[in-house]
XYZ file of C-alpha atoms in Angstrom:
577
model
C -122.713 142.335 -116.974
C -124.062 140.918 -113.615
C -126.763 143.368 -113.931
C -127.715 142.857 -117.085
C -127.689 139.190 -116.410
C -130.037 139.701 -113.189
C -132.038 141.595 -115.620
C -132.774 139.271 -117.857
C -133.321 135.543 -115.646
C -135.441 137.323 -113.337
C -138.770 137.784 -115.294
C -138.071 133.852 -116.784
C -138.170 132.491 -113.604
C -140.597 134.815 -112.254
C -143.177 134.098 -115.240
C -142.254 130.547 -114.909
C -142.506 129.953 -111.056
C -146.103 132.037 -111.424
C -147.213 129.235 -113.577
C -145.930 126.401 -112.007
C -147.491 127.655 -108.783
C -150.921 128.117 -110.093
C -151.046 124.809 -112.091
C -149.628 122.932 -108.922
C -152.360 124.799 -106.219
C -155.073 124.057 -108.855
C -154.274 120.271 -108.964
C -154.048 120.036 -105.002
C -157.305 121.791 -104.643
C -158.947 119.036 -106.802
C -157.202 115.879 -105.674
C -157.865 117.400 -101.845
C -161.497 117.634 -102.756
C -161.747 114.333 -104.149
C -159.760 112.706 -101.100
C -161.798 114.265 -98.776
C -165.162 112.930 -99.940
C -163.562 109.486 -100.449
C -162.500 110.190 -96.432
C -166.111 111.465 -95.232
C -167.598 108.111 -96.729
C -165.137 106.679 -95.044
C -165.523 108.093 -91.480
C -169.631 107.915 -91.999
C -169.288 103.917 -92.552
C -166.794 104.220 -89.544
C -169.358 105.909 -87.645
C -172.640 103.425 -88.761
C -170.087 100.431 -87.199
C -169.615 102.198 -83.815
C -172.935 103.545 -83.781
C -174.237 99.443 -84.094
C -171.999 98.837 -81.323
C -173.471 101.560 -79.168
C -176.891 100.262 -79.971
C -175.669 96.885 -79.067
C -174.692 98.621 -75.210
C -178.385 100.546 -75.075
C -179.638 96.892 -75.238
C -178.546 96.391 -71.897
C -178.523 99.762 -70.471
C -181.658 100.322 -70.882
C -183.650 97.093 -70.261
C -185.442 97.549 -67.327
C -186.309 94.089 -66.791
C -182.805 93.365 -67.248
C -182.054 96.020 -65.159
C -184.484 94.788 -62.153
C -182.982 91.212 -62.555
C -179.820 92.310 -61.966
C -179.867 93.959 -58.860
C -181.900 91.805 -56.413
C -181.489 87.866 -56.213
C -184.400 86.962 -53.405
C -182.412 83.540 -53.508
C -180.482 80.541 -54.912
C -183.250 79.728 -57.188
C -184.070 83.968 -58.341
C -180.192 83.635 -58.945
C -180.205 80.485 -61.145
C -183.061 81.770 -62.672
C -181.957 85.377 -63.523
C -178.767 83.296 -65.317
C -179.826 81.416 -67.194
C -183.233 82.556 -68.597
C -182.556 86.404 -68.161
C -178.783 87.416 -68.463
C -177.484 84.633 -70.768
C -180.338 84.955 -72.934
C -179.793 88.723 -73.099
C -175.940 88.447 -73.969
C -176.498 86.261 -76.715
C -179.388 88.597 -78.380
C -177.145 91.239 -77.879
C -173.925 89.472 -79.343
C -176.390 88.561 -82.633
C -177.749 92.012 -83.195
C -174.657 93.261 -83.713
C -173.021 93.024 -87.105
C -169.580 92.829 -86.407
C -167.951 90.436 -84.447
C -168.235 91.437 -81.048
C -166.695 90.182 -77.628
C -168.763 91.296 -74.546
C -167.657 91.152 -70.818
C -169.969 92.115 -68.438
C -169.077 92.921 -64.859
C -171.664 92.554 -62.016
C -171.950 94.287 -58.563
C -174.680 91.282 -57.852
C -172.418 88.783 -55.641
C -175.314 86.167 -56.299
C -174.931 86.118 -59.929
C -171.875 83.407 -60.812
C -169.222 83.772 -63.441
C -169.093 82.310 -66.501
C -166.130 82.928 -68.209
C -163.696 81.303 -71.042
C -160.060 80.455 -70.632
C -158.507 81.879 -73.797
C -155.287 80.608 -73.548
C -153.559 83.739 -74.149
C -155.248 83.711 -77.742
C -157.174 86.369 -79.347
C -161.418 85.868 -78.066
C -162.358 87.321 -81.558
C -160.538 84.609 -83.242
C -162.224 81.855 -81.493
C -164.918 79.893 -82.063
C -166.169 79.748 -78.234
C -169.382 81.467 -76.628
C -168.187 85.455 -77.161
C -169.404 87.193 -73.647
C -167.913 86.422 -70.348
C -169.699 87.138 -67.305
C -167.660 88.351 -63.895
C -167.812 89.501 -60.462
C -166.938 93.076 -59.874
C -163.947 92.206 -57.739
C -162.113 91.595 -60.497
C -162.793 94.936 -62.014
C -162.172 97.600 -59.048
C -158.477 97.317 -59.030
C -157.736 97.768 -63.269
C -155.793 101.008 -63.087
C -157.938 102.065 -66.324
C -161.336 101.247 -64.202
C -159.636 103.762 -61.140
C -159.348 106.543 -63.639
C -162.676 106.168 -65.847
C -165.219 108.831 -65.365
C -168.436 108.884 -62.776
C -171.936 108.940 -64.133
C -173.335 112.431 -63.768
C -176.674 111.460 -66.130
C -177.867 109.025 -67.654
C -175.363 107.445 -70.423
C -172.570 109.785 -70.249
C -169.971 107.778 -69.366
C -169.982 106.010 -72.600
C -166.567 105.637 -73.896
C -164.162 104.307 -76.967
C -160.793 103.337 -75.495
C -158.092 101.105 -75.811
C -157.332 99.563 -72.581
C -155.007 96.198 -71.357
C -154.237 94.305 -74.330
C -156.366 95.485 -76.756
C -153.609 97.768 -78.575
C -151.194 94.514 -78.867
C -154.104 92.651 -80.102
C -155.533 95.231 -82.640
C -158.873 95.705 -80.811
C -160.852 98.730 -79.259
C -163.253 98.637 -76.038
C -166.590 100.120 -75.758
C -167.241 101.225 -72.051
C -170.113 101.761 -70.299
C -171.282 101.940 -66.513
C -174.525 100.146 -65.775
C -176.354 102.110 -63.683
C -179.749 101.209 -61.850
C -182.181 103.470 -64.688
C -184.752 103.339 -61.810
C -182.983 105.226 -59.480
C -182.070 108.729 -59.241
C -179.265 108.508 -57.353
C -177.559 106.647 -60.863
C -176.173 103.701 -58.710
C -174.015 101.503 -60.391
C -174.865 97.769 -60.492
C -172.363 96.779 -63.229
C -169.952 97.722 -65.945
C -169.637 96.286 -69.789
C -167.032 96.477 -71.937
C -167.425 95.215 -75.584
C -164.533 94.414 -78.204
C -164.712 94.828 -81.573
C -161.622 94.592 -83.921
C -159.585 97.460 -84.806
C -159.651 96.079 -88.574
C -163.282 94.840 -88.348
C -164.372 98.502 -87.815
C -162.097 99.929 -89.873
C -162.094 97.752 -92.676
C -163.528 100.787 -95.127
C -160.289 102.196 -94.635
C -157.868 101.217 -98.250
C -155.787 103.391 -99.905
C -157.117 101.767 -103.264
C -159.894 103.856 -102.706
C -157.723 107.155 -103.098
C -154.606 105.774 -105.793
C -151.869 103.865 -105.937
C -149.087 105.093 -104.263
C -151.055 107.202 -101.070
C -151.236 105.694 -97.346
C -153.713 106.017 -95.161
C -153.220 106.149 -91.085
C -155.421 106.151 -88.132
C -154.345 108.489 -85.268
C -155.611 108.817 -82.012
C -155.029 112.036 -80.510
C -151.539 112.145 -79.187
C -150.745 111.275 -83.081
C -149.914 107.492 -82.397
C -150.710 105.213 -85.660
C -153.168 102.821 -84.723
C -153.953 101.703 -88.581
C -152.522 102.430 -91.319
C -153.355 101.139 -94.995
C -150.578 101.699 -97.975
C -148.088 99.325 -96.920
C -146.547 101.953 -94.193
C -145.399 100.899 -90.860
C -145.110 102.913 -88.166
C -146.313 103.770 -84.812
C -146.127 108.002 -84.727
C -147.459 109.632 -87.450
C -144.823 112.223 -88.568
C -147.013 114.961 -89.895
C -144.088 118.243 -90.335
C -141.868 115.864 -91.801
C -144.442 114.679 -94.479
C -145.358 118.152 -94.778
C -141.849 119.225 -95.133
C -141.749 116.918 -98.339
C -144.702 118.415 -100.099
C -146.790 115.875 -99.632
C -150.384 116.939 -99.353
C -152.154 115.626 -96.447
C -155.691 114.933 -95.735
C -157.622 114.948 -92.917
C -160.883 113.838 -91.270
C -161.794 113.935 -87.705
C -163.977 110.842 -86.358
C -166.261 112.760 -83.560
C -166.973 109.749 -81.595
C -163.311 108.793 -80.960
C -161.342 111.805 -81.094
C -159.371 110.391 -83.446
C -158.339 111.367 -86.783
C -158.328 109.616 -90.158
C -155.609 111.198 -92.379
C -155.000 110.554 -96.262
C -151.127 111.201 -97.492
C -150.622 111.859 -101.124
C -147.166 112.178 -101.810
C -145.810 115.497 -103.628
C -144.511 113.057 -106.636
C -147.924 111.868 -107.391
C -149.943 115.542 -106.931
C -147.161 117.528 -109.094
C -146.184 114.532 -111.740
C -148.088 116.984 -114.651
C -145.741 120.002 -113.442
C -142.317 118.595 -113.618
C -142.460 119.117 -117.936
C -143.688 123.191 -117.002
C -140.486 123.464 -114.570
C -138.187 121.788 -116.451
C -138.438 123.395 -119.643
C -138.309 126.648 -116.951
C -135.369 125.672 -115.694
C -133.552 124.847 -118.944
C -134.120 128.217 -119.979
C -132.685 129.590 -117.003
C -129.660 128.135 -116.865
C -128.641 128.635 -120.803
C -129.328 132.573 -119.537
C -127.126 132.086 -116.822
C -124.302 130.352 -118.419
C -124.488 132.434 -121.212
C -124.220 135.755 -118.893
C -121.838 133.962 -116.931
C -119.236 133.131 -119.526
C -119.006 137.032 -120.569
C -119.293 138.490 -117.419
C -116.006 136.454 -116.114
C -114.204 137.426 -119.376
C -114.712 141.489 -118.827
C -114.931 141.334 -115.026
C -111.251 139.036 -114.823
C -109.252 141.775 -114.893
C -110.797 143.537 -111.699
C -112.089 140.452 -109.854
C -107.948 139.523 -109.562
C -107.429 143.165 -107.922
C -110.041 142.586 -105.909
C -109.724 139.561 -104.461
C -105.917 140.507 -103.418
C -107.211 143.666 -101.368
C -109.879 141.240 -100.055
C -107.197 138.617 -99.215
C -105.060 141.590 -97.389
C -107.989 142.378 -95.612
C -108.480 138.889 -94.221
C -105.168 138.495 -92.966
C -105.460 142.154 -90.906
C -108.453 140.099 -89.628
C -106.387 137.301 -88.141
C -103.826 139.523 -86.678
C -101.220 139.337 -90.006
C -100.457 142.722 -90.333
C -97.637 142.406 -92.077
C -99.285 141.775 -95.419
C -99.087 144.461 -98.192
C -100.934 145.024 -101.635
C -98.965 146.188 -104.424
C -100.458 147.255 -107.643
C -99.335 149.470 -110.955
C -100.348 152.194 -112.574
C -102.317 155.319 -110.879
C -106.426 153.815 -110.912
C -108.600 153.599 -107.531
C -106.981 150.379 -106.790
C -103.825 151.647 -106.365
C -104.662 154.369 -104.180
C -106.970 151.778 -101.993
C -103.896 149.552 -101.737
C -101.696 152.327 -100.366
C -103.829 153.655 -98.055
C -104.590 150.011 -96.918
C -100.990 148.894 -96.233
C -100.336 152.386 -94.505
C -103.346 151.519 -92.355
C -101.583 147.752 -91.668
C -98.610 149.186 -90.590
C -100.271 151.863 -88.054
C -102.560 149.643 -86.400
C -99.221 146.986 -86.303
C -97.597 149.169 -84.377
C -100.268 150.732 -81.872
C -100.980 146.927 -81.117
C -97.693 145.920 -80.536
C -97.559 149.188 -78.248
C -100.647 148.540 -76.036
C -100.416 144.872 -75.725
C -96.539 145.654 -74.245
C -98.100 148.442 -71.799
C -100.744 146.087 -70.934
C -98.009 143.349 -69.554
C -96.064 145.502 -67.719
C -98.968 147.486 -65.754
C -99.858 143.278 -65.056
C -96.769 142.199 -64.073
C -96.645 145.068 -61.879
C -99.541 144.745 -60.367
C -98.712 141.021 -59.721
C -95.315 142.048 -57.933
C -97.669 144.331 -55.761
C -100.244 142.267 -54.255
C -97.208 139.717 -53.749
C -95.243 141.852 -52.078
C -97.926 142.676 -49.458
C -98.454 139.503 -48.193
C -94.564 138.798 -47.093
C -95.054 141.646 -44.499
C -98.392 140.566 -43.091
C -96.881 136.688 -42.314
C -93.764 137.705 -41.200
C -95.326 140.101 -38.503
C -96.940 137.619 -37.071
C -94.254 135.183 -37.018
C -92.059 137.576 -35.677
C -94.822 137.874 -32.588
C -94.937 135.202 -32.065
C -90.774 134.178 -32.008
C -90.895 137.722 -29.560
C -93.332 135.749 -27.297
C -90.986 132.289 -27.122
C -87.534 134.312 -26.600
C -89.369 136.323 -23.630
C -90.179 132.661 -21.690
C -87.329 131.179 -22.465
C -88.101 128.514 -25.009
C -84.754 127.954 -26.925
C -85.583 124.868 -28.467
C -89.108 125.748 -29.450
C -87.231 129.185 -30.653
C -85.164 127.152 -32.986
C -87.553 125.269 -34.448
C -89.473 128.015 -35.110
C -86.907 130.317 -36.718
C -85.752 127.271 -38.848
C -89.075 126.792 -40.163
C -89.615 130.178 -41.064
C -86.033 130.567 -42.676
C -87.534 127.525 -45.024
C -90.858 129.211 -45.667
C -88.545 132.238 -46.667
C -86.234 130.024 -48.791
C -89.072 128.642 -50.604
C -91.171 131.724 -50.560
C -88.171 134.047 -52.476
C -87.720 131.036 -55.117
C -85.493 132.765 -57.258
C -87.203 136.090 -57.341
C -90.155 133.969 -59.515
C -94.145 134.503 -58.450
C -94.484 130.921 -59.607
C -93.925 127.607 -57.696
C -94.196 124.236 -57.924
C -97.475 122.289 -56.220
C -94.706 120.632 -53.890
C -92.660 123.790 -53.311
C -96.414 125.423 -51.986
C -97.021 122.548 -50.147
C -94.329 122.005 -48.384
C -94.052 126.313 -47.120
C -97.966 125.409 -46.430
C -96.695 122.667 -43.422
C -93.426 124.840 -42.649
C -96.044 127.567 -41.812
C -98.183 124.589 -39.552
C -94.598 123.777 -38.068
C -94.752 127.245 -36.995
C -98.192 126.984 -35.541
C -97.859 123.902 -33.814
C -95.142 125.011 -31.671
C -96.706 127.858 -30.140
C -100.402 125.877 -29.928
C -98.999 122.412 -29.300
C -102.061 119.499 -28.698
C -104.749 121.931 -29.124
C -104.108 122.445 -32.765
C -104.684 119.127 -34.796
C -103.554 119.374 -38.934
C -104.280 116.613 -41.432
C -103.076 116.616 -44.779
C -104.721 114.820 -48.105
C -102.489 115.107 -50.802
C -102.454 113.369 -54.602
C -99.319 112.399 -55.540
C -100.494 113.270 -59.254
C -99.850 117.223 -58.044
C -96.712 117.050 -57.269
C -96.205 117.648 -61.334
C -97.897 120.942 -61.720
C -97.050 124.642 -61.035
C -98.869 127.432 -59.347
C -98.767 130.637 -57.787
C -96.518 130.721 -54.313
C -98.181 131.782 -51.106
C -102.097 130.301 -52.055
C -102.153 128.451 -48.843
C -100.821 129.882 -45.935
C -103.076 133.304 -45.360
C -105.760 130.831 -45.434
C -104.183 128.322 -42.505
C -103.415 131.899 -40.881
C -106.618 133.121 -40.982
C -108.366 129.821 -39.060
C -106.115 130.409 -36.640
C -106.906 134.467 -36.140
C -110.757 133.933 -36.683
C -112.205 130.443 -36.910
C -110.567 129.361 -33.631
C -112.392 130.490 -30.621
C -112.466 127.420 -28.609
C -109.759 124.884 -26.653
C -109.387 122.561 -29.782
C -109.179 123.746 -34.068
C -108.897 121.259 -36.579
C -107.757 122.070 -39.971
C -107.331 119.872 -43.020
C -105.793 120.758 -45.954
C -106.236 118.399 -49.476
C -105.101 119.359 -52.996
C -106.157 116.696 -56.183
C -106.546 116.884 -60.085
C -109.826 117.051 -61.195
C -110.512 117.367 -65.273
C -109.192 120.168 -66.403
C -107.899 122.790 -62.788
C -105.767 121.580 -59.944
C -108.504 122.384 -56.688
C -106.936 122.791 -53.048
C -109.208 122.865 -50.302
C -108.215 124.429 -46.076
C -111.354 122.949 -44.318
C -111.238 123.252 -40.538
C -114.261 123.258 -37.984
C -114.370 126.540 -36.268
C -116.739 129.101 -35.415
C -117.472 129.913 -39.524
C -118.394 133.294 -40.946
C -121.481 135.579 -39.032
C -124.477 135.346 -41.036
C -124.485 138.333 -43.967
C -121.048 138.152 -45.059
C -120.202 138.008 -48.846
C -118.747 134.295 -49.138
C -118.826 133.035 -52.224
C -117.490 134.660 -55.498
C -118.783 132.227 -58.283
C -121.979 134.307 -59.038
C -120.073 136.866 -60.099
C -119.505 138.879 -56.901
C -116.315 140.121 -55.038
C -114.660 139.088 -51.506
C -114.530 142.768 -50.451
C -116.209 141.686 -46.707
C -114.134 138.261 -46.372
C -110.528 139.771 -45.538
C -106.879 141.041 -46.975
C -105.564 137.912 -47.066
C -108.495 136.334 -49.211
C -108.672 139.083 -51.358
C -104.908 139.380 -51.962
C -105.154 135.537 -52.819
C -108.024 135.929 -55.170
C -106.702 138.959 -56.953
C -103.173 137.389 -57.548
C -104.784 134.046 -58.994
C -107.123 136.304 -61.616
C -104.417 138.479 -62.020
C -102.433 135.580 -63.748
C -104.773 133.084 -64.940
C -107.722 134.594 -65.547
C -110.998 135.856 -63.880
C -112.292 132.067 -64.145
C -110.228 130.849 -61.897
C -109.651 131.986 -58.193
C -111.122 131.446 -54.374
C -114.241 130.562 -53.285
C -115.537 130.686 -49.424
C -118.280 127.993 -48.470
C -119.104 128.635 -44.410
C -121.862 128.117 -41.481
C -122.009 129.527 -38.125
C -121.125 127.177 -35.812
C -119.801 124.502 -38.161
C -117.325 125.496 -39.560
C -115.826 126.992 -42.972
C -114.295 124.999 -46.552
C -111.613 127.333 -48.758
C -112.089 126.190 -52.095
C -108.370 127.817 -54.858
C -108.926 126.651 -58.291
C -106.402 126.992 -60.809
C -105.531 125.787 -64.412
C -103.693 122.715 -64.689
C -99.843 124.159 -65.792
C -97.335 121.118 -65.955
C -93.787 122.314 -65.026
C -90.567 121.323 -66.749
C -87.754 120.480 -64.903
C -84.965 120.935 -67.487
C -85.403 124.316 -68.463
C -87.981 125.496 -65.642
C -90.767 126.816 -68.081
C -94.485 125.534 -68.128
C -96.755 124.007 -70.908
C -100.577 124.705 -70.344
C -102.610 121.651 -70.792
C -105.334 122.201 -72.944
């Protein structure tokens, strides 16, 4: 019935997307072809408005008189007169030619030429009604961080420029720039700059969405895609072009050469498709009286082998999580009953083989646990016993007793009950009994500082982490009169970290230290490895030793484990997660 059902709704809504798709490209075509001549009138009065504001800048960059004047002053009185009956007049020509409001500052290399300049009070000089061109020295120009990064003159008028520079972004304006450069010279020396302002809504003032429809927006982007305009009623200072595309809405653009910038007409999906809702909505009514139809009758015939198949797919799911204990029963002699029996014969054989390897699998780990342990009792107590041979032979009874009473502690705490795990204390405490040891047969020359957290007291661990380490300063690092060791243990977030710094000779250069990257601590010793091994063995391979050394400085032992809280009262652990 699915079938048949699949059948029948696909050539609707095939024949009825087909039409909606062609009616809805046909309608963008036209509306895009219409917006984008409205937008090419738009960008060519754009382009008359700059191109008047060029013209403006030619006035002055290629006067020659002007030019000349500007240049030399012979004296006080060539100076006064090139002000006020040359430069002035030439600003103010310039200023009236134009036909937008302009706002020209003019910056001059000639140190004989004065300033004349407006305060503006921190107002807008397009708004005002005072004298619209400023006149300045070029001091006041060299250190702009804009100036520093405009462009050389390579010809004649190239480094003509629209930008927005300073304020002129807060204050809705745009800057014409432009180097003057001495046009009788071939060497294109510079003798001033200009910069002329013209408002960002004065030149763009062709720009309204009125022009395109109710409803669309239109934005001005420069070319990182920053909104300088926009007309519509929209707000915003990035233009967000995949998320209006995203929408449907059909988008519009046209490049302004000159600038670089683009303007961009939005016409939102709602307003392009409005004719094509009716088309896909009578579609779509059809569809889904097919479908509900079809849908009604397939349930009714399909009921009785949906329920049979949803139990063998529910048995199924639990074998997935591990429940293999769930069964499928069904009547009668069909398919389904044969899948159900061969199913829950299947449960019960992969139950068991589980069961079977995951108990092999803890005993081969427990035993090799019990083996690396059980090597590194032997490997202490020989040297202890070396060095308790050495103190009998001179005669040191009282260094002899201390010696064999700290080793029958390290031994008490070391058997604890037959159990591979310890408490932090417990460790730490065999860790100084082994020092004890040490410091009786090495006396001043052997110096041991300890930097414990109280907080780690509270946690377990596996016995005998610290004490090959302390050993093996002692056998390697130490070469000189004087080792000093120190030994720390604290909580960080979510492992207990002890660290056996001391400032020997290190490891030579080439040795395999560090086991983080994924490597192994074949070259670093026994008793590393036999440390290293033991911690992966029972907490994982995340977890373990890592060697951090230089020759000649010395080396830092870094054991992490998990953080395992012990309990007292019954002497089992809870992992904290």
């Amino acid at each position: 019935m699915i079938s048949y059902c699949v059948f029948i709704i696909i050539p609707v809504l095939l024949v009825g997307n087909i039409a909606n798709q062609v009616f809805i490209k046909s309608i963008r075509e036209q509306t895009y072809n219409n917006i984008q001549g409205t937008l090419h009138q738009m960008s060519d009065n754009i382009s008359y408005k700059m191109e008047d504001i060029v013209r403006v800048s030619d006035m002055l960059y290629f006067d020659s008189s002007f030019n000349n004047r500007l240049r030399y002053s012979e004296s006080t009185w060539v100076s006064y007169d090139t002000m006020v009956n040359v430069l002035i007049p030439k600003l103010e020509t310039a200023i009236n030619t134009a036909n937008s409001k302009i706002w020209l500052s003019i910056y001059l290399r000639n140190e004989e030429l004065r300033e004349i300049y407006n305060n503006y009070s921190y107002s807008d000089p397009l708004e005002s009604n005072t004298r619209l061109f400023d006149i300045y020295q070029y001091e006041r120009l060299v250190d702009k961080t804009w100036y520093k990064l405009y462009p050389q003159e390579e010809n004649y008028g190239s480094t003509l420029e629209w930008k927005q520079v300073e304020n002129d972004a807060g204050n809705g304006r745009i800057s014409l720039l432009r180097r003057l450069i001495d046009i009788s010279s071939i060497q294109l020396q510079e003798i001033g700059f200009v910069r002329i302002n013209v408002s960002l809504e004065d030149m763009f003032e062709s720009m309204d969405y009125n022009k395109i429809g109710d409803g669309t927006a239109l934005y001005l982007s420069d070319s990182q895609g920053r909104v300088i305009l926009s007309s519509g009623g929209v707000q915003t200072t990035v233009f967000k072009e995949n998320e209006l595309r995203n929408n449907g809405d059909l988008l519009i653009r046209k490049p302004i050469p000159v600038l670089g910038w683009n303007l961009i007409a939005v016409v939102p999906a709602e307003i392009v498709e409005k004719d094509t809702v009716k088309i896909r909505n009578l579609t779509l009514l059809i569809c889904l009286i097919c479908i509900a139809i079809f849908f009604i009758v397939s349930i009714v015939i399909s009921k009785y082998f949906s329920l049979r198949v949803s139990k063998i797919v529910s048995v199924l799911d639990s074998f997935q999580e591990g429940a293999f204990h769930k069964r499928a029963q069904f009547k009668g002699n069909d398919e389904f009953t044969h899948i159900a029996s061969a199913l829950n014969d299947m449960g019960s054989n992969i139950g068991k083989l589980i069961n079977e390897v995951y108990l092999a699998d803890l005993q081969k780990k427990q035993a090799e646990l019990e083996s690396l342990h059980a090597q590194i009792n032997p490997h202490f107590l020989y040297n202890t016993l070396s060095s308790i041979s050495r103190l009998a032979r001179f005669g040191m009874l009282d260094k002899l007793q201390r010696m064999v009473m700290d080793l029958a502690k390290f031994y008490r705490l070391s058997l604890n009950d037959g159990r591979n795990i310890i408490s932090v204390k417990n460790e730490l405490e065999q860790a100084q009994a082994y020092v004890d040891i040490q410091k009786i047969k090495y006396d001043e020359r052997m110096q041991v500082t300890y930097d414990f957290e109280p907080e780690v007291v509270r946690y377990e661990t596996v016995k005998l982490i610290l004490q090959p380490f302390i050993e093996n300063v002692l056998e390697h690092a130490w070469t000189g009169d004087y080792i000093h060791v120190r030994i720390t243990a604290r909580v960080l977030e979510e492992v207990l970290e002890f660290k056996i710094i001391d400032n020997g000779v290190g490891f030579p250069p080439g040795r395999v230290l560090d086991n983080t990257g994924g490597q192994d601590l074949t070259n670093a010793g026994y008793g590393i490895r036999n440390v290293d091994q033991r911690i992966k063995l029972h907490y994982g391979s995340e977890y373990g030793v890592t060697l951090f050394s230089r020759a000649g400085i010395g080396t830092t032992v870094r054991i992490v484990i998990p953080l395992v809280k012990r309990t007292v009262a019954e002497g089992r652990s809870k992992k904290l997660m």
